[in-house]
């Protein structure tokens, strides 16, 4: 029976291809005693499993070395050394000799070892826990004869739909676009970072499928429709031909949008809107520069760190930022300092937090680690000589944070001067307005900064107290909630009254109805994922801001998000007459 799984559309495009199911969890092991006569055979089974795991890890390491570099490949060296450690091997063998099966013995020793490392006072050992978990999964997979889900074997051109619970940092390193054509996850929402990353990579994606990993099998053919958020299993012939027809239709639409992309975003009543691009990965800079964007409104620098074991040094960062600044030749480029934490983590070594989105994240982490922060700041001040660079501070909730950051920027500049390194000391500094605190305190913050960049992904999450990545709450994550609209309006009015530039760089800016609402609230700068640039220009060019203002005023007075959406949709559809709208 064909079936349709409904998820959340996260990145547009239609792919027909085989599922590659990736389950990355430690399998459950039953406690099975063995006959003493079988002990030697079990020890032999263990040795074979270790040898096969080592071989496997070498293959993965070699692939990571080619795809991501030596620092990433080192993760797998560490894992190889765990299975190669003679002490560790003999501890497992000792447990087998107490008449336990190889899998049970290995499981027990591994759990002890993980517990021991996790409680260690030494950060180095705590950092190894994620490696132990990976080895735990790999060895048990071999011993228990389970299917190996590692994407390492996928041949180039496999056109696979990667189905997994969530995209973890160590998986991110392995995402090979030459074999993976689309992503489907149980977890996530449109605003979660897996969705943002998929859009950056240009991979169609459906997230928030809840139980896709339970319902799908590797190898089965599916249709993934990232535009409507549907995954069709066991497609019928009719569904396959419809998917292929829709693929063709999307190509035609893309060609029409490409014509709009190069035009200016000026509304029918003559208001000019600046459309910028969000850049998440430095490699994306060239294609983002071709999207029709007039600059970069948000570069998420933390993606230089996610999935890695080490922090990039000053020169590596300089090169990454310079790549983007050069690609946008002279146009404004807003680079945000590391927003690490929450769901964007390096591999290993990050303190486990009960509430990561309310935890040690973004500017908090940077201010607490001045050496790490100043390395980034020095790279930014140097790169500012290459173009119109601006520095943006994430998750600011107090004026103090801006002042402390300014002090560190001054120190970074003094350090460069002392080293005789050319740089620009007076780079404009702005903040992300992504908490209700920042929106309410905008008046005070405006005195200390040159621009506000409203990060609606977090602003919605913190205003409505709804986790942006929790698929079970996706229907409650409503950016058009009147409370959110009012906070945006407040921030925009304060910015305009104080001569501070203001724009929106959250995902709201990429969605037709929401972009229309933002323009109605007075926003004149939108930073969107490169694939959305043309469609947002289409909206601006097709509408009058006076109509958007009326609609937004009415939406702000609505009692619910659904009511606000209804008001805005009706007005947008009546205003912009285009088959390309998809409102
Ligand atoms: C936001 O919160 O809206 C934002 C742009 O930042 P991020 O999505 O990286 O948290
Ligand atoms: Mg944010």
PDB file of N, CA, C and O in Angstrom, residues 34 36-48 96 102:
ATOM      1  N   UNK A  34      26.520 -17.875  28.713  1.00  0.00           N
ATOM      2  CA  UNK A  34      26.926 -18.868  27.703  1.00  0.00           C
ATOM      3  C   UNK A  34      27.485 -20.100  28.406  1.00  0.00           C
ATOM      4  O   UNK A  34      27.879 -20.044  29.582  1.00  0.00           O
ATOM      5  N   UNK A  36      30.248 -22.646  29.405  1.00  0.00           N
ATOM      6  CA  UNK A  36      31.711 -22.459  29.540  1.00  0.00           C
ATOM      7  C   UNK A  36      32.482 -23.012  28.341  1.00  0.00           C
ATOM      8  O   UNK A  36      33.531 -22.481  27.976  1.00  0.00           O
ATOM      9  N   UNK A  37      31.932 -24.048  27.699  1.00  0.00           N
ATOM     10  CA  UNK A  37      32.627 -24.625  26.544  1.00  0.00           C
ATOM     11  C   UNK A  37      32.685 -23.652  25.363  1.00  0.00           C
ATOM     12  O   UNK A  37      33.515 -23.815  24.462  1.00  0.00           O
ATOM     13  N   UNK A  38      31.812 -22.634  25.380  1.00  0.00           N
ATOM     14  CA  UNK A  38      31.759 -21.702  24.238  1.00  0.00           C
ATOM     15  C   UNK A  38      32.621 -20.452  24.430  1.00  0.00           C
ATOM     16  O   UNK A  38      32.649 -19.577  23.562  1.00  0.00           O
ATOM     17  N   UNK A  39      33.299 -20.359  25.583  1.00  0.00           N
ATOM     18  CA  UNK A  39      34.040 -19.136  25.895  1.00  0.00           C
ATOM     19  C   UNK A  39      35.051 -18.778  24.803  1.00  0.00           C
ATOM     20  O   UNK A  39      35.093 -17.648  24.318  1.00  0.00           O
ATOM     21  N   UNK A  40      35.847 -19.767  24.379  1.00  0.00           N
ATOM     22  CA  UNK A  40      36.892 -19.444  23.391  1.00  0.00           C
ATOM     23  C   UNK A  40      36.294 -18.942  22.084  1.00  0.00           C
ATOM     24  O   UNK A  40      36.810 -18.015  21.460  1.00  0.00           O
ATOM     25  N   UNK A  41      35.184 -19.566  21.704  1.00  0.00           N
ATOM     26  CA  UNK A  41      34.538 -19.149  20.451  1.00  0.00           C
ATOM     27  C   UNK A  41      34.027 -17.713  20.576  1.00  0.00           C
ATOM     28  O   UNK A  41      34.110 -16.921  19.626  1.00  0.00           O
ATOM     29  N   UNK A  42      33.529 -17.355  21.752  1.00  0.00           N
ATOM     30  CA  UNK A  42      33.031 -15.978  21.959  1.00  0.00           C
ATOM     31  C   UNK A  42      34.179 -14.977  21.906  1.00  0.00           C
ATOM     32  O   UNK A  42      34.049 -13.889  21.345  1.00  0.00           O
ATOM     33  N   UNK A  43      35.318 -15.356  22.513  1.00  0.00           N
ATOM     34  CA  UNK A  43      36.485 -14.456  22.485  1.00  0.00           C
ATOM     35  C   UNK A  43      36.913 -14.241  21.032  1.00  0.00           C
ATOM     36  O   UNK A  43      37.206 -13.118  20.606  1.00  0.00           O
ATOM     37  N   UNK A  44      36.881 -15.305  20.256  1.00  0.00           N
ATOM     38  CA  UNK A  44      37.256 -15.204  18.850  1.00  0.00           C
ATOM     39  C   UNK A  44      36.283 -14.284  18.099  1.00  0.00           C
ATOM     40  O   UNK A  44      36.674 -13.433  17.306  1.00  0.00           O
ATOM     41  N   UNK A  45      34.984 -14.432  18.419  1.00  0.00           N
ATOM     42  CA  UNK A  45      33.967 -13.595  17.791  1.00  0.00           C
ATOM     43  C   UNK A  45      34.229 -12.104  18.107  1.00  0.00           C
ATOM     44  O   UNK A  45      34.097 -11.242  17.249  1.00  0.00           O
ATOM     45  N   UNK A  46      34.625 -11.860  19.356  1.00  0.00           N
ATOM     46  CA  UNK A  46      34.921 -10.481  19.761  1.00  0.00           C
ATOM     47  C   UNK A  46      36.098  -9.932  18.954  1.00  0.00           C
ATOM     48  O   UNK A  46      36.057  -8.813  18.435  1.00  0.00           O
ATOM     49  N   UNK A  47      37.149 -10.777  18.826  1.00  0.00           N
ATOM     50  CA  UNK A  47      38.342 -10.286  18.099  1.00  0.00           C
ATOM     51  C   UNK A  47      38.003  -9.982  16.648  1.00  0.00           C
ATOM     52  O   UNK A  47      38.447  -8.971  16.097  1.00  0.00           O
ATOM     53  N   UNK A  48      37.200 -10.851  16.074  1.00  0.00           N
ATOM     54  CA  UNK A  48      36.814 -10.617  14.662  1.00  0.00           C
ATOM     55  C   UNK A  48      36.012  -9.305  14.566  1.00  0.00           C
ATOM     56  O   UNK A  48      36.231  -8.491  13.665  1.00  0.00           O
ATOM     57  N   UNK A  96      33.885 -12.043  29.314  1.00  0.00           N
ATOM     58  CA  UNK A  96      33.401 -13.222  28.559  1.00  0.00           C
ATOM     59  C   UNK A  96      33.740 -14.499  29.336  1.00  0.00           C
ATOM     60  O   UNK A  96      32.927 -15.419  29.447  1.00  0.00           O
ATOM     61  N   UNK A 102      29.745 -12.387  23.963  1.00  0.00           N
ATOM     62  CA  UNK A 102      30.663 -11.308  23.573  1.00  0.00           C
ATOM     63  C   UNK A 102      29.945  -9.961  23.587  1.00  0.00           C
ATOM     64  O   UNK A 102      30.478  -8.960  24.068  1.00  0.00           O
TER      65      UNK A 102
END
